[in-house]
XYZ file of C-alpha atoms in Angstrom:
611
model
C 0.000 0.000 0.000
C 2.704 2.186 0.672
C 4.287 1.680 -2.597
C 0.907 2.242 -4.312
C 0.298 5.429 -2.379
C 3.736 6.355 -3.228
C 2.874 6.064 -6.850
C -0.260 7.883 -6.533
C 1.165 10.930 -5.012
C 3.655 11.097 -7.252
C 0.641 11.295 -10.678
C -0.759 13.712 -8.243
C 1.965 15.723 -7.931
C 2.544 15.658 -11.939
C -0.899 16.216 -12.871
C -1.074 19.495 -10.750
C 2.307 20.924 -12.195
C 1.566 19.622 -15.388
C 5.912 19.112 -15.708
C 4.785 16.218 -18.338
C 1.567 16.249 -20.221
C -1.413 13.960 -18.690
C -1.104 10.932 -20.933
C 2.632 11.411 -20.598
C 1.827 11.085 -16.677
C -0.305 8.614 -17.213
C 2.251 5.863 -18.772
C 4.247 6.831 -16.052
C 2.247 5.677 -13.474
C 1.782 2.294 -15.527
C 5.440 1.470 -16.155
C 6.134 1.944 -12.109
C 3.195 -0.191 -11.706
C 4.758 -3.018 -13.282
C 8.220 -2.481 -12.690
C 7.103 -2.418 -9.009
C 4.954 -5.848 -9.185
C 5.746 -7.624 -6.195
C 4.373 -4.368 -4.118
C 1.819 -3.497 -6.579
C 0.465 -6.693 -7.125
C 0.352 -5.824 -10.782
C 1.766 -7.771 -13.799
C 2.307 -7.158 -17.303
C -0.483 -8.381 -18.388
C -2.501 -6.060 -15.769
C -0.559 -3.320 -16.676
C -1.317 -3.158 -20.118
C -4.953 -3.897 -19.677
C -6.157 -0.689 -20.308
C -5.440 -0.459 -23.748
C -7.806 -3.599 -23.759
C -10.574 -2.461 -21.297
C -13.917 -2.121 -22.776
C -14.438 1.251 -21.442
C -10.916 2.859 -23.450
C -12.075 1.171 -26.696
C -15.808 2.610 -26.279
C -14.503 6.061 -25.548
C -12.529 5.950 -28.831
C -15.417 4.400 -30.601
C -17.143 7.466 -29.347
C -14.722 9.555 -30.398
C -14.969 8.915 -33.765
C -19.169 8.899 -33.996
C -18.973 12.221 -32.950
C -16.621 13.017 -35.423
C -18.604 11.659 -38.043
C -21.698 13.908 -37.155
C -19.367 17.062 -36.520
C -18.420 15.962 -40.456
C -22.419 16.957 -41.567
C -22.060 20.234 -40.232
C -25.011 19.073 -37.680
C -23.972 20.688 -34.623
C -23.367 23.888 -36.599
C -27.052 23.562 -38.411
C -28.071 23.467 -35.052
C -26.039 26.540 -34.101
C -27.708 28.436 -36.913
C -31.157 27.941 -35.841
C -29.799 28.882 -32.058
C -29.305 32.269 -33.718
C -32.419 32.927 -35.302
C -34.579 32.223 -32.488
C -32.460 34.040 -29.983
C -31.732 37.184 -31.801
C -30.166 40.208 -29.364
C -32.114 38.914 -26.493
C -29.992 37.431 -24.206
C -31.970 35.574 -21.947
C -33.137 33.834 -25.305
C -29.263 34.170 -26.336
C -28.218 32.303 -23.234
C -31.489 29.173 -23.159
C -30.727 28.443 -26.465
C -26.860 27.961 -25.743
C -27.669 25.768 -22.755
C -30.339 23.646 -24.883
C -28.069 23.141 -27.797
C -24.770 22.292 -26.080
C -26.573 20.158 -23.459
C -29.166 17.640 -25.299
C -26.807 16.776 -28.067
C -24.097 15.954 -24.952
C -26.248 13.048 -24.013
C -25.363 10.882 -26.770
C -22.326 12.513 -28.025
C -19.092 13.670 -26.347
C -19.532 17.101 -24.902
C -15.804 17.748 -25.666
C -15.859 18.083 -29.690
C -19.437 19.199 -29.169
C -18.146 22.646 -27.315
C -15.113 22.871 -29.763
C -17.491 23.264 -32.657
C -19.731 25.387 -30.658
C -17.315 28.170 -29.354
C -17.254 29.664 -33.088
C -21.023 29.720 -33.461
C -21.866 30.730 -29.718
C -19.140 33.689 -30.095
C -20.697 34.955 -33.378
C -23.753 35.055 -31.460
C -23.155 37.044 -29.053
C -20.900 39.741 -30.611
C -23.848 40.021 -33.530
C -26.777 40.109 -30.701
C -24.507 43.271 -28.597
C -23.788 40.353 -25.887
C -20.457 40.051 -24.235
C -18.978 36.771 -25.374
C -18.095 36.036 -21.664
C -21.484 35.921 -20.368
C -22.200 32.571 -22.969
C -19.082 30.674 -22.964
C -18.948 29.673 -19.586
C -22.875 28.488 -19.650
C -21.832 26.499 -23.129
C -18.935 24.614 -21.030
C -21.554 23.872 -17.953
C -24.425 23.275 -20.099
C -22.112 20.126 -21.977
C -21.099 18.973 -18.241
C -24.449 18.475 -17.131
C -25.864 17.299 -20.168
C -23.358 14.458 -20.648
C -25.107 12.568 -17.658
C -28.362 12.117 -19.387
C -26.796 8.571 -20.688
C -24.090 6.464 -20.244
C -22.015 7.457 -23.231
C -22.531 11.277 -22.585
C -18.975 11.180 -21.247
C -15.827 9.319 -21.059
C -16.362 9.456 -16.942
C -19.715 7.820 -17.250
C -17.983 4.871 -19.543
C -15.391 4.293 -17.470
C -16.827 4.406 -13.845
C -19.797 1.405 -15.523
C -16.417 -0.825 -16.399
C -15.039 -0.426 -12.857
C -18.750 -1.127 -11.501
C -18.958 -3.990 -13.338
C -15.338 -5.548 -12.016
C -16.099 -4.659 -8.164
C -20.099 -4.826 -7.680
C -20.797 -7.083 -11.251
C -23.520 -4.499 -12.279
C -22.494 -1.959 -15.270
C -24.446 0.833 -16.073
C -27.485 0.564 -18.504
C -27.829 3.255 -21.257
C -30.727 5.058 -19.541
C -29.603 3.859 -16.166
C -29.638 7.435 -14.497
C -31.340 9.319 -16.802
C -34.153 10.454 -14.665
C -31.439 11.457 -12.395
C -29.458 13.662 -15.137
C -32.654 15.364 -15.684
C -33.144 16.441 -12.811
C -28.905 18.115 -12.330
C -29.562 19.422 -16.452
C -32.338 20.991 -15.236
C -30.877 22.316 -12.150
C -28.033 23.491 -13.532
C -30.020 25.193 -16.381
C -31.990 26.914 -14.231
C -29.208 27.866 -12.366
C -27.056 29.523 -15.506
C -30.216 31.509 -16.255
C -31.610 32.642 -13.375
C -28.457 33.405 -11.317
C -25.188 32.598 -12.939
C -25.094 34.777 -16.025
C -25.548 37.779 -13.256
C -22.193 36.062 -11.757
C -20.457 35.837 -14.742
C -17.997 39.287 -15.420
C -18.124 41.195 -19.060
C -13.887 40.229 -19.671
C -14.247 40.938 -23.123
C -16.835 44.066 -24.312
C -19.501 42.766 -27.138
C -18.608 45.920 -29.112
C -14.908 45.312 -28.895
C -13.125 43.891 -32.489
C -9.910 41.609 -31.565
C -7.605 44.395 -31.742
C -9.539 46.322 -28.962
C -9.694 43.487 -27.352
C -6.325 42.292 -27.541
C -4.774 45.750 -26.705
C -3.289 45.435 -29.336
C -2.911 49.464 -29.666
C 0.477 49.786 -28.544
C 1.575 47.366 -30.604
C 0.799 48.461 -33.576
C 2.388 51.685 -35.949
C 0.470 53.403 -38.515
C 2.757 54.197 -41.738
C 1.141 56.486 -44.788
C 2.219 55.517 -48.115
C 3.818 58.800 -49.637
C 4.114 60.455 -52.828
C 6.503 58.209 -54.968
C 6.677 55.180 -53.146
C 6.690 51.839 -55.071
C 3.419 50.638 -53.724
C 1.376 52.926 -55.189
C -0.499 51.556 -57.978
C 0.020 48.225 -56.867
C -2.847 45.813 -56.237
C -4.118 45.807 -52.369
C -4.870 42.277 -52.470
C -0.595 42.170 -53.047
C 0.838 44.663 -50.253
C 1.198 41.807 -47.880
C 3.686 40.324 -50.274
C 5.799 43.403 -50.336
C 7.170 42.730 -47.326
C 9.771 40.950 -45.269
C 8.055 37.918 -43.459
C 8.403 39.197 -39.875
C 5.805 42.052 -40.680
C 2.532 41.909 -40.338
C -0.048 44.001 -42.352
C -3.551 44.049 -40.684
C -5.380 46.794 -42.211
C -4.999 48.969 -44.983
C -7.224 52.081 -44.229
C -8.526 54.974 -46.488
C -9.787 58.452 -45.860
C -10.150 56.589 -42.003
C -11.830 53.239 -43.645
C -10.401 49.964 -44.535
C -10.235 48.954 -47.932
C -11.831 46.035 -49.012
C -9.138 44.021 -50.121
C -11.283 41.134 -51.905
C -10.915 42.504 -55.758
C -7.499 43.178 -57.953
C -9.143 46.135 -59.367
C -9.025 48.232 -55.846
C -4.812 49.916 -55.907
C -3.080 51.371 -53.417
C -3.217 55.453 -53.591
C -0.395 58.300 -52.116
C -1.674 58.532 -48.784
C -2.526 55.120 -47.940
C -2.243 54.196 -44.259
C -1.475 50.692 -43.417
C -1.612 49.154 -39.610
C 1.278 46.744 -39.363
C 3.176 44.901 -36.349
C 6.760 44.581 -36.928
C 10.175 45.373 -34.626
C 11.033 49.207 -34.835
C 13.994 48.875 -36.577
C 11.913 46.950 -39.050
C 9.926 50.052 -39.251
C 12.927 52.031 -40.190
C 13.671 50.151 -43.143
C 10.545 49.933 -44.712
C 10.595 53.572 -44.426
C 13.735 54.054 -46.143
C 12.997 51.427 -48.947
C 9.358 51.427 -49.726
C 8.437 55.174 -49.167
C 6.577 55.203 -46.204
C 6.062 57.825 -43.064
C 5.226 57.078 -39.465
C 1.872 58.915 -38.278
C 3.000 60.890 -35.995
C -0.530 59.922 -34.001
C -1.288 55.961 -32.033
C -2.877 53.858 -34.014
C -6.717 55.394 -34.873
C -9.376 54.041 -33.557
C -10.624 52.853 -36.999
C -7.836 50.355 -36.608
C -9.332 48.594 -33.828
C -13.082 48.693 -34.285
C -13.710 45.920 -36.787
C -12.166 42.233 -36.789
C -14.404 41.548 -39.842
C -10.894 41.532 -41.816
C -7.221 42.119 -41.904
C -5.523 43.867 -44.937
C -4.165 41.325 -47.649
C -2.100 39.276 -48.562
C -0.276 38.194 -51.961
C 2.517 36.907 -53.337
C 5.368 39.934 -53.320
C 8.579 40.827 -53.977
C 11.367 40.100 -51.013
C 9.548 37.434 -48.905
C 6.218 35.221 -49.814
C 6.931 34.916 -53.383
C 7.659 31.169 -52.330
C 4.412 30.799 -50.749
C 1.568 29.027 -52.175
C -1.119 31.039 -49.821
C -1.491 34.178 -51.261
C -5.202 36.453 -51.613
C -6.691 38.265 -48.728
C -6.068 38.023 -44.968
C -8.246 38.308 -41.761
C -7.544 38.310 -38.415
C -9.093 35.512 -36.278
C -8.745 33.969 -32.967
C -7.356 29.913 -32.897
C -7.675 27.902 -29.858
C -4.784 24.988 -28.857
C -6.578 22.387 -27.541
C -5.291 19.599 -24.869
C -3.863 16.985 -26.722
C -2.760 18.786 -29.680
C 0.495 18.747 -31.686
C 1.568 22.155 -31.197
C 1.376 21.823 -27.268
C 5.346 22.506 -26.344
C 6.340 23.553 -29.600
C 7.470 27.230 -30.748
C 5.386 29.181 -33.019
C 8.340 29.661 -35.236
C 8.302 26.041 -37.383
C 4.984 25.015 -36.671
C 2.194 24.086 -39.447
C 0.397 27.193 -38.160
C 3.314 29.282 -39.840
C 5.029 26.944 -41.987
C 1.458 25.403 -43.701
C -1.180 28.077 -42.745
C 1.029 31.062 -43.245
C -0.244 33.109 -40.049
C 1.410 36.185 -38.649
C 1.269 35.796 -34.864
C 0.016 38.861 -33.142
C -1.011 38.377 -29.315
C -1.504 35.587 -27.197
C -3.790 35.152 -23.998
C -2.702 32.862 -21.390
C -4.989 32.377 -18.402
C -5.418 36.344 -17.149
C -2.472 37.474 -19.512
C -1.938 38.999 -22.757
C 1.383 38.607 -24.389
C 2.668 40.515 -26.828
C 6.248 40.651 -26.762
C 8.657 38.356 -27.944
C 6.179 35.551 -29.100
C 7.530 34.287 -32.034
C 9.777 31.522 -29.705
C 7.133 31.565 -27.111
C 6.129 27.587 -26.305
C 2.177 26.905 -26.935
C 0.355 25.409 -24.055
C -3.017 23.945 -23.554
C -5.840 26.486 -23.649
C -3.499 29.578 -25.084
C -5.603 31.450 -27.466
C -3.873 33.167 -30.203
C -4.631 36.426 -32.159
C -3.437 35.858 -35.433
C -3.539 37.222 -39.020
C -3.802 34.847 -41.568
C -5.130 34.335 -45.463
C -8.198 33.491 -46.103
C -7.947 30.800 -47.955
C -6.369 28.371 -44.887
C -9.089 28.905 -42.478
C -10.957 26.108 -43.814
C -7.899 23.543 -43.604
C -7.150 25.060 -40.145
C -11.203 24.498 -39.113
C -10.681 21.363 -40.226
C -7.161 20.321 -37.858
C -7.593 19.004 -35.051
C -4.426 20.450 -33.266
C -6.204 23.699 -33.242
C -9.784 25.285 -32.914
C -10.758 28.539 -35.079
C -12.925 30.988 -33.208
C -14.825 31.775 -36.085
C -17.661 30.318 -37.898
C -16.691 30.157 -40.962
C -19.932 30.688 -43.304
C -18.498 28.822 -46.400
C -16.980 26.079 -44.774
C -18.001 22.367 -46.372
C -19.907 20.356 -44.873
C -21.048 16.570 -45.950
C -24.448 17.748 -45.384
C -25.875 14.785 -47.693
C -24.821 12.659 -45.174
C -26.346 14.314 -42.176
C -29.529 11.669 -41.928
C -27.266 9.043 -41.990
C -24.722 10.142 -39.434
C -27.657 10.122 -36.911
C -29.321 7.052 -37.462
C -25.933 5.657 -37.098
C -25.607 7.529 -33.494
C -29.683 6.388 -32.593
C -28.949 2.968 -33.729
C -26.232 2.733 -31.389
C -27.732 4.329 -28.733
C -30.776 2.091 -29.124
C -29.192 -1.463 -29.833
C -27.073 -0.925 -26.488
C -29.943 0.195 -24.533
C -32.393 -2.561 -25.599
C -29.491 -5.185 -24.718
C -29.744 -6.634 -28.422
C -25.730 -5.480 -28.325
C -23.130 -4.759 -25.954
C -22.018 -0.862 -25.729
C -18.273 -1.539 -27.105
C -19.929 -3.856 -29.949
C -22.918 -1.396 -31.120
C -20.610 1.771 -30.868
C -17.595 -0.150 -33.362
C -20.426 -1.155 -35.223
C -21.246 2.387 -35.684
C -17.921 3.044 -36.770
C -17.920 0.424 -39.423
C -21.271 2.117 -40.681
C -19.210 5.696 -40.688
C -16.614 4.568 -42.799
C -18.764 2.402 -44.879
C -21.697 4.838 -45.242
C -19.350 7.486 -46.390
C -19.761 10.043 -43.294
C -15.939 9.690 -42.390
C -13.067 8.500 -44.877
C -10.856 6.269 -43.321
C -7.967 8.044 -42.953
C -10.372 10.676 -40.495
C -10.561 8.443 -37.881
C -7.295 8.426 -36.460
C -7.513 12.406 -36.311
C -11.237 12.093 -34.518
C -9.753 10.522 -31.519
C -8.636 12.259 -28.336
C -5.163 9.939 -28.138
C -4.359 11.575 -24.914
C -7.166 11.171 -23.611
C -7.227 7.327 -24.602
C -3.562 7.452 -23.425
C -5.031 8.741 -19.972
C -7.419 5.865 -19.286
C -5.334 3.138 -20.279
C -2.449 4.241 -18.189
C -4.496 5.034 -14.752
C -7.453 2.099 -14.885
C -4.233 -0.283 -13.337
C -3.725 2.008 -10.523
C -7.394 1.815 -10.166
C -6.596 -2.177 -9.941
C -3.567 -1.789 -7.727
C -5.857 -0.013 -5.362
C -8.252 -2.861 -5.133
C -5.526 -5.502 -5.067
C -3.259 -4.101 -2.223
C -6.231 -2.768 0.173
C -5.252 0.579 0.062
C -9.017 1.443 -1.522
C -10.070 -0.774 1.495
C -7.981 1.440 3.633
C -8.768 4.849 2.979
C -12.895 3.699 2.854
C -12.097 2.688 6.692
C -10.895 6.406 7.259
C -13.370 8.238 5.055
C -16.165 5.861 7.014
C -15.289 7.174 10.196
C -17.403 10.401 9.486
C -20.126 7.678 10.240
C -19.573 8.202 13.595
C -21.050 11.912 13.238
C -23.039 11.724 10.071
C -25.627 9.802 9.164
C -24.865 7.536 5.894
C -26.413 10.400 3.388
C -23.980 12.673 5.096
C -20.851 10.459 4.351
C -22.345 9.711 0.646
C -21.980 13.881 0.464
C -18.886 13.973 1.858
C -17.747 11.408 -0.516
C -18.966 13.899 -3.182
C -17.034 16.519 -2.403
C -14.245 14.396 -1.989
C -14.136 13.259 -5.606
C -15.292 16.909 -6.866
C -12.299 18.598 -5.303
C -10.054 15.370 -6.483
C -11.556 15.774 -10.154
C -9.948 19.746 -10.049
C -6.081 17.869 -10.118
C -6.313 14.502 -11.607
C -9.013 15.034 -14.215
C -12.008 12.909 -14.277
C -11.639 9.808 -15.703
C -8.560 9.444 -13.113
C -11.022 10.375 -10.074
C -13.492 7.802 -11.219
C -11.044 5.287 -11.979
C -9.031 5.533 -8.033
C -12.495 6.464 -6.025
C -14.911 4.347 -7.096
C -13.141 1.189 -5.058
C -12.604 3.503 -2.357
C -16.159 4.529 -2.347
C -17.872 0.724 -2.674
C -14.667 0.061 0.573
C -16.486 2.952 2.088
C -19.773 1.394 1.951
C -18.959 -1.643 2.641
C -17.688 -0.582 6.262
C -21.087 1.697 6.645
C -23.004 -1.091 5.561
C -24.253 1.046 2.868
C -25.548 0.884 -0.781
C -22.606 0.493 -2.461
C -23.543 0.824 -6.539
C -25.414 4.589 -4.039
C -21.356 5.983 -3.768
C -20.394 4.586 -7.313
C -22.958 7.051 -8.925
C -21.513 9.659 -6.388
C -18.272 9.360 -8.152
C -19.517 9.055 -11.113
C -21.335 12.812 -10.973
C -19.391 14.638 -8.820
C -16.039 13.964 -11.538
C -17.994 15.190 -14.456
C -19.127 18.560 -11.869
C -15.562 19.969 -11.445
C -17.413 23.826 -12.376
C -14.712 25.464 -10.099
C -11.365 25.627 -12.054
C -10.724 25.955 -15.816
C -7.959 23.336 -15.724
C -10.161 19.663 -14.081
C -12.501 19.716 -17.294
C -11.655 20.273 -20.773
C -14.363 22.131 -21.811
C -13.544 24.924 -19.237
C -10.333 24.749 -20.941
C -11.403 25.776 -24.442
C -13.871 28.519 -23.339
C -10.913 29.884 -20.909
C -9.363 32.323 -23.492
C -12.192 32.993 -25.827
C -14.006 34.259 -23.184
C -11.509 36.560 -21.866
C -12.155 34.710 -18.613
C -9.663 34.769 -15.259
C -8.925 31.768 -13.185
C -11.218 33.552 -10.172
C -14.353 33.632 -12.538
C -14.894 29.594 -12.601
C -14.647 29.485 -8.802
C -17.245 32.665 -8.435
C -19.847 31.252 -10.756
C -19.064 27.241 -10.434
C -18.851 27.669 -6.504
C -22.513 28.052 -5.299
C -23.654 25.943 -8.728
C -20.951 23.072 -7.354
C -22.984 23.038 -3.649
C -26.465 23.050 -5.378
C -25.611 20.201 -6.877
C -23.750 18.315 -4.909
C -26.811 18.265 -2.218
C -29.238 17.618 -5.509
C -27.363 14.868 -6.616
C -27.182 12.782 -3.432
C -31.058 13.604 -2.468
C -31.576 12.348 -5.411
C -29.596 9.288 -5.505
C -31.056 8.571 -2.386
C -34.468 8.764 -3.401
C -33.954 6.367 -6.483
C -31.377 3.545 -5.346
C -31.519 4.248 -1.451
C -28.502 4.067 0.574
């Protein structure tokens, strides 16, 4: 036990400092496992039984099926119609973002459901006059609560019916607490819209364009094109092109408006300004070689009202001739996701510059904007970057799953034909499980087969559609999970936790227990909570004399509730810098919403399975 607990500590410690990724941590934890085996009691063949477990392989099946309907542009259709009926209302703004990230998360995962969301819901509130801020955190919440309508609403809910299944023999049934979901969705809706949105602070100003927003003021120099100078007369969709790499031109303004840069006929005229971001001594020389003149004013206002569009972009002489991108550019906001590629990795090299041809312009990280020196700055989960880039690589970069674009993007292609299709393949699943005529892992690879087959996702897709360290994550924790049953140190720490017995009644310890794995969920994420409480919580009712399966759905909800931090649930995560949000906002609006329904959930668990 003291080798186990060892072990334990030491993912805790990794998983709070995040020194090594998650799934990195993860395989860590495995290999010590079975290096360790005569303390651990775990062999090889333990060891490596996660990558088997039914519960890894039906989370990547899932995976994929939600990929396949993301493919149909169904989640966006729905995202359109979430528009029209809510208008600039937005109470309407902010039931319509809880209905349409929340339903869908009951049969699909709430993860790449909020990823395709954040574009649509931020559209929506900048056209409506609404602060972006006040939606974004509801969209996370409302996925959280609506993935425990079913048992494939989340990876938690998947996992903690496998490790029911080993310790009690009773898994959980598709609909098994349904009723039960209901009732937190509906709390927690209720919640976001009559109290939370009042909680929630207006980081980022719904009339702000991502310059404002940014502060991207001071970073910025205004040059006027003078009498003489080689760009007049030269296409605007081509300026970009004129110059050195390492500067960025994001408007091109006229008479105090910016030029539309979509058509070769529009050409630069004496007296020109352009906005661009580029070192100062940078600025010198393009004053001395292309005829320009420093304003001898900050950058107008006009620069940072609109983030409709940047200035262009073309091939020119002296740096992008080489480049295949060329036509307009825009500025837009790109999200790095956990698990992606370009997680440790300079911006300098990466697809996003080599491939996509973006200028980097500002960064947010957590409660900070960066500006200088970014170009060798290392990405991290969550960072949100401002960056300029063409046009014509925002639908390959919606379309990569290293990074999430900000933007709807009106044009994008969708395999709409195969929208009907998609979700009969999701219902069928859903329905074959739940009337027992399949097993969960069998109907959901089933439904993969019927992606590829069907035509919804090509083959090579489906290796991009999966989560890998999230798959990673599960197989490398479910055998401390076992070492915790094998060893008694779940049997211990139950004895400890069951001493509040002696001044609670059993509904208070099944509370306590709640907390316990909420606050847990905040460091090790929540398939790891699930996977090393729920033996501690069926040891714990074993010595209370308890309902066991009565603390297994206690784990179960309180890991997919962690509303406090941005960091213990992903979809916090992605909302964190689109929303402008601080650290301090998750605890002040997920505080009160984590004790409502930590005493909902375990009245009602306690009034459907007893305890």
């Amino acid at each position: 036990m003291v080798v186990v607990f060892a072990i334990t500590l030491l993912a805790f410690g990794l998983f709070a400092t995040e020194r090594v990724p998650v799934d990195v941590t993860a395989l860590i934890v495995m290999v010590a496992l079975m290096v360790l085996e005569p303390w651990t009691r775990i062999s090889v063949e333990e060891g490596v039984a996660g990558f088997s477990n039914s519960a890894t392989i039906t989370v990547l099946a899932m995976f994929i099926l939600s990929a396949g309907v993301s493919r149909t542009g169904a989640v966006q259709r729905l995202g359109a119609r979430m528009a029209t009926f809510a208008g600039d209302n937005e109470r309407r703004q902010l039931l319509s973002v809880i209905s349409v990230a929340g339903l869908p998360s009951g049969v699909l995962n709430n993860t790449p459901i909020v990823a395709m969301l954040i574009p649509a819901v931020s559209d929506l509130a900048r056209e409506g006059g609404t602060s972006p801020s006040k939606l974004l955190i509801p969209l996370s919440y409302a996925s959280m609560v609506g993935g425990m309508l079913t048992l494939i609403g989340t990876s938690t809910n998947l996992v903690a019916s496998d490790v029911s299944a080993r310790l009690l023999g009773r898994p959980f049934s598709m609909f098994e607490f349904t009723a039960l979901g209901a009732i937190v969705f509906l709390t927690g809706a209720g919640y976001l819209l009559l109290v939370g949105h009042r909680l929630i602070p207006e980081r980022i100003e719904a009339t702000d364009g991502l310059l404002a927003e940014y502060e991207m003021g001071e970073y910025l120099t205004e040059v006027v094109v003078t009498d003489g100078s080689p760009l007049v007369g030269r296409p605007v969709e081509t300026v970009d092109g004129a110059f050195p790499a390492d500067v960025a031109v994001v408007r091109l303004l006229r008479d105090g408006r910016e030029v539309d840069d979509s058509t070769a006929e529009t050409s630069i005229d004496d007296g020109d300004t352009l906005i661009v971001r580029a070192r100062p001594d940078r600025i010198q020389r393009l004053i001395s070689t292309q005829g320009l003149s420093i304003t001898p004013t900050d950058v107008s206002e006009a620069a940072l009202d609109d983030s409709s569009d940047g200035a262009a972009g073309g091939p020119g002489e002296g740096s992008r001739d080489s480049d295949p991108v060329c036509g307009p550019r825009t500025l837009v906001e790109l999200v790095v996701p956990t698990g992606s590629s370009f997680v440790g990795e300079r911006m300098t090299g990466t697809p996003l510059e080599r491939e996509y041809d973006v200028d980097l312009l500002s960064v947010r990280r957590g409660n900070d904007l960066l500006h200088r020196r970014i170009e060798g700055l290392v990405l991290d989960r969550g960072d949100t970057l401002l960056v300029h880039a063409p046009t014509a690589t925002l639908e390959r970069m919606a379309a990569d799953p290293n990074v999430i674009v900000a933007r709807e993007l009106p044009n994008r292609e969708y395999r709409r034909a195969k929208l009907p299709l998609a979700v009969g393949i999701v219902l069928g699943v859903v329905g074959l499980a739940a009337l027992g005529v399949l097993d969960i892992l069998v109907a959901a690879l089933g439904g993969v087969v019927a992606m590829v087959l069907g035509g919804v996702l090509k083959p090579d897709e489906l290796y991009d559609a999966v989560e890998w360290d999230v798959i990673f994550l599960l197989a490398g924790l479910i055998p401390l999970g076992t070492a915790f049953t094998e060893t008694g140190a779940a049997t211990l720490i139950g004895g400890l936790v069951a001493e509040s017995a002696v001044y609670l009644p059993a509904l208070g310890v099944l509370w306590v227990f709640y907390v316990i794995t909420a606050l847990t969920t905040a460091v090790v994420s929540n398939a790891g909570s699930v996977v090393l409480l729920v033996p501690v919580g069926v040891a714990t009712a074993a010595e209370i004399g308890a309902n066991p399966f009565a603390f297994v759905l206690a784990v179960t909800f309180a890991a997919s509730a962690d509303f406090m931090t941005p960091i213990g649930y992903q979809t916090n995560l992605l909302v964190y810098g689109p929303g402008g949000y601080r650290f301090t906002d998750y605890t002040r609006v997920g505080a009160p919403l984590q004790i409502v329904l930590s005493v909902v959930t375990v009245l009602g668990i306690a009034t459907l399975w007893g305890i």
